[in-house]
Amino acid sequence: MHDITWEEPFCAEGSACFRLGTDLRGNAYIAIAGQEEHYLTDSRQALRSLILEIKAGKADHLL
């Protein structure tokens, strides 16, 4: 298991809460809050772009 540092959960209105995490190797992670053992990983930039789109309301259907 990677040493992932998780941020506080982000919860939007009417959608699932998710958490972002990073490790010392430069990887970024996203998981549903409470289910961090099942995560997706990609580069920090790729997940940052996804989260910015979600927060902007452009992709909230993905959650």
Short mmCIF file of N, CA and C in Angstrom, two decimals:
data_model
loop_
_atom_site.label_atom_id
_atom_site.label_comp_id
_atom_site.label_asym_id
_atom_site.label_seq_id
_atom_site.Cartn_x
_atom_site.Cartn_y
_atom_site.Cartn_z
N MET A 1 0.85 -1.19 0.00
CA MET A 1 0.00 0.00 0.00
C MET A 1 0.88 1.23 0.00
N HIS A 2 0.49 2.23 -0.74
CA HIS A 2 1.21 3.49 -0.80
C HIS A 2 0.96 4.29 0.48
N ASP A 3 1.93 5.12 0.83
CA ASP A 3 1.73 6.04 1.95
C ASP A 3 1.00 7.26 1.43
N ILE A 4 -0.31 7.21 1.47
CA ILE A 4 -1.15 8.27 0.92
C ILE A 4 -1.55 9.21 2.03
N THR A 5 -1.39 10.50 1.78
CA THR A 5 -1.87 11.53 2.70
C THR A 5 -3.19 12.04 2.15
N TRP A 6 -4.29 11.75 2.87
CA TRP A 6 -5.62 12.13 2.41
C TRP A 6 -6.01 13.50 2.95
N GLU A 7 -6.67 14.29 2.11
CA GLU A 7 -7.23 15.57 2.52
C GLU A 7 -8.59 15.33 3.15
N GLU A 8 -9.14 16.37 3.75
CA GLU A 8 -10.49 16.29 4.30
C GLU A 8 -11.48 16.01 3.16
N PRO A 9 -12.57 15.31 3.44
CA PRO A 9 -13.55 15.01 2.39
C PRO A 9 -14.17 16.27 1.79
N PHE A 10 -14.44 16.23 0.50
CA PHE A 10 -15.17 17.28 -0.20
C PHE A 10 -16.56 16.75 -0.47
N CYS A 11 -17.56 17.46 0.00
CA CYS A 11 -18.95 17.03 -0.18
C CYS A 11 -19.74 18.14 -0.86
N ALA A 12 -20.24 17.88 -2.04
CA ALA A 12 -21.10 18.83 -2.74
C ALA A 12 -22.55 18.53 -2.38
N GLU A 13 -23.41 19.47 -2.66
CA GLU A 13 -24.83 19.26 -2.38
C GLU A 13 -25.37 18.11 -3.21
N GLY A 14 -26.00 17.15 -2.54
CA GLY A 14 -26.68 16.06 -3.23
C GLY A 14 -25.78 15.05 -3.91
N SER A 15 -24.49 15.05 -3.59
CA SER A 15 -23.63 14.06 -4.22
C SER A 15 -22.74 13.40 -3.18
N ALA A 16 -22.08 12.35 -3.59
CA ALA A 16 -21.20 11.61 -2.69
C ALA A 16 -20.01 12.46 -2.29
N CYS A 17 -19.50 12.21 -1.12
CA CYS A 17 -18.28 12.88 -0.66
C CYS A 17 -17.07 12.12 -1.20
N PHE A 18 -16.04 12.85 -1.58
CA PHE A 18 -14.83 12.19 -2.03
C PHE A 18 -13.62 12.85 -1.38
N ARG A 19 -12.51 12.12 -1.41
CA ARG A 19 -11.27 12.62 -0.82
C ARG A 19 -10.16 12.57 -1.86
N LEU A 20 -9.27 13.53 -1.77
CA LEU A 20 -8.08 13.57 -2.60
C LEU A 20 -6.89 13.23 -1.74
N GLY A 21 -5.92 12.57 -2.34
CA GLY A 21 -4.71 12.24 -1.61
C GLY A 21 -3.50 12.35 -2.51
N THR A 22 -2.34 12.42 -1.90
CA THR A 22 -1.08 12.45 -2.64
C THR A 22 -0.06 11.58 -1.92
N ASP A 23 0.98 11.19 -2.67
CA ASP A 23 2.09 10.48 -2.04
C ASP A 23 3.40 11.18 -2.39
N LEU A 24 4.49 10.72 -1.83
CA LEU A 24 5.78 11.36 -2.03
C LEU A 24 6.37 11.12 -3.42
N ARG A 25 5.79 10.19 -4.18
CA ARG A 25 6.27 9.90 -5.53
C ARG A 25 5.62 10.79 -6.59
N GLY A 26 4.74 11.68 -6.19
CA GLY A 26 4.10 12.57 -7.14
C GLY A 26 2.80 12.06 -7.71
N ASN A 27 2.25 10.99 -7.15
CA ASN A 27 0.96 10.46 -7.59
C ASN A 27 -0.17 11.15 -6.85
N ALA A 28 -1.32 11.21 -7.49
CA ALA A 28 -2.51 11.76 -6.86
C ALA A 28 -3.56 10.67 -6.82
N TYR A 29 -4.44 10.74 -5.84
CA TYR A 29 -5.46 9.71 -5.61
C TYR A 29 -6.81 10.37 -5.37
N ILE A 30 -7.87 9.67 -5.75
CA ILE A 30 -9.23 10.11 -5.45
C ILE A 30 -10.02 8.87 -5.03
N ALA A 31 -10.84 9.05 -3.99
CA ALA A 31 -11.65 7.94 -3.49
C ALA A 31 -12.93 8.50 -2.87
N ILE A 32 -13.94 7.68 -2.82
CA ILE A 32 -15.15 8.04 -2.10
C ILE A 32 -14.81 8.03 -0.61
N ALA A 33 -15.22 9.05 0.10
CA ALA A 33 -14.93 9.14 1.54
C ALA A 33 -15.45 7.89 2.25
N GLY A 34 -14.60 7.30 3.08
CA GLY A 34 -14.94 6.09 3.79
C GLY A 34 -14.57 4.82 3.05
N GLN A 35 -14.17 4.96 1.79
CA GLN A 35 -13.79 3.81 0.98
C GLN A 35 -12.42 4.05 0.36
N GLU A 36 -11.49 4.58 1.14
CA GLU A 36 -10.18 4.95 0.63
C GLU A 36 -9.35 3.77 0.15
N GLU A 37 -9.70 2.56 0.55
CA GLU A 37 -8.95 1.39 0.08
C GLU A 37 -9.23 1.11 -1.40
N HIS A 38 -10.30 1.70 -1.96
CA HIS A 38 -10.64 1.56 -3.38
C HIS A 38 -10.48 2.93 -4.03
N TYR A 39 -9.32 3.19 -4.58
CA TYR A 39 -9.05 4.52 -5.11
C TYR A 39 -8.61 4.45 -6.57
N LEU A 40 -8.68 5.61 -7.22
CA LEU A 40 -8.12 5.78 -8.55
C LEU A 40 -6.86 6.60 -8.39
N THR A 41 -5.90 6.35 -9.23
CA THR A 41 -4.66 7.12 -9.18
C THR A 41 -4.27 7.59 -10.58
N ASP A 42 -3.63 8.74 -10.62
CA ASP A 42 -3.15 9.33 -11.87
C ASP A 42 -2.15 10.40 -11.47
N SER A 43 -1.70 11.15 -12.43
CA SER A 43 -0.80 12.25 -12.10
C SER A 43 -1.58 13.32 -11.34
N ARG A 44 -0.89 14.10 -10.58
CA ARG A 44 -1.55 15.18 -9.84
C ARG A 44 -2.26 16.13 -10.80
N GLN A 45 -1.63 16.44 -11.92
CA GLN A 45 -2.24 17.37 -12.87
C GLN A 45 -3.53 16.82 -13.46
N ALA A 46 -3.57 15.53 -13.79
CA ALA A 46 -4.79 14.94 -14.36
C ALA A 46 -5.94 14.98 -13.36
N LEU A 47 -5.67 14.59 -12.12
CA LEU A 47 -6.75 14.62 -11.12
C LEU A 47 -7.11 16.05 -10.74
N ARG A 48 -6.15 16.95 -10.72
CA ARG A 48 -6.45 18.36 -10.42
C ARG A 48 -7.42 18.90 -11.48
N SER A 49 -7.15 18.61 -12.74
CA SER A 49 -8.03 19.06 -13.82
C SER A 49 -9.43 18.50 -13.67
N LEU A 50 -9.54 17.22 -13.33
CA LEU A 50 -10.85 16.59 -13.12
C LEU A 50 -11.60 17.27 -11.99
N ILE A 51 -10.93 17.49 -10.87
CA ILE A 51 -11.60 18.09 -9.71
C ILE A 51 -12.03 19.52 -10.00
N LEU A 52 -11.22 20.28 -10.71
CA LEU A 52 -11.62 21.65 -11.06
C LEU A 52 -12.88 21.65 -11.92
N GLU A 53 -12.97 20.70 -12.84
CA GLU A 53 -14.18 20.60 -13.67
C GLU A 53 -15.39 20.20 -12.83
N ILE A 54 -15.21 19.28 -11.91
CA ILE A 54 -16.31 18.85 -11.04
C ILE A 54 -16.78 20.03 -10.19
N LYS A 55 -15.84 20.72 -9.55
CA LYS A 55 -16.20 21.86 -8.69
C LYS A 55 -16.87 22.97 -9.48
N ALA A 56 -16.53 23.09 -10.76
CA ALA A 56 -17.15 24.10 -11.61
C ALA A 56 -18.54 23.68 -12.08
N GLY A 57 -18.97 22.48 -11.71
CA GLY A 57 -20.30 22.00 -12.07
C GLY A 57 -20.36 21.40 -13.46
N LYS A 58 -19.24 21.20 -14.10
CA LYS A 58 -19.24 20.68 -15.47
C LYS A 58 -19.28 19.17 -15.54
N ALA A 59 -18.94 18.48 -14.43
CA ALA A 59 -18.84 17.02 -14.50
C ALA A 59 -19.39 16.38 -13.24
N ASP A 60 -20.31 17.01 -12.54
CA ASP A 60 -20.79 16.44 -11.28
C ASP A 60 -21.55 15.14 -11.49
N HIS A 61 -21.99 14.86 -12.69
CA HIS A 61 -22.66 13.60 -12.96
C HIS A 61 -21.70 12.41 -12.86
N LEU A 62 -20.39 12.66 -12.89
CA LEU A 62 -19.42 11.58 -12.78
C LEU A 62 -19.36 11.01 -11.37
N LEU A 63 -19.75 11.79 -10.39
CA LEU A 63 -19.70 11.31 -9.02
C LEU A 63 -20.92 10.49 -8.73
#
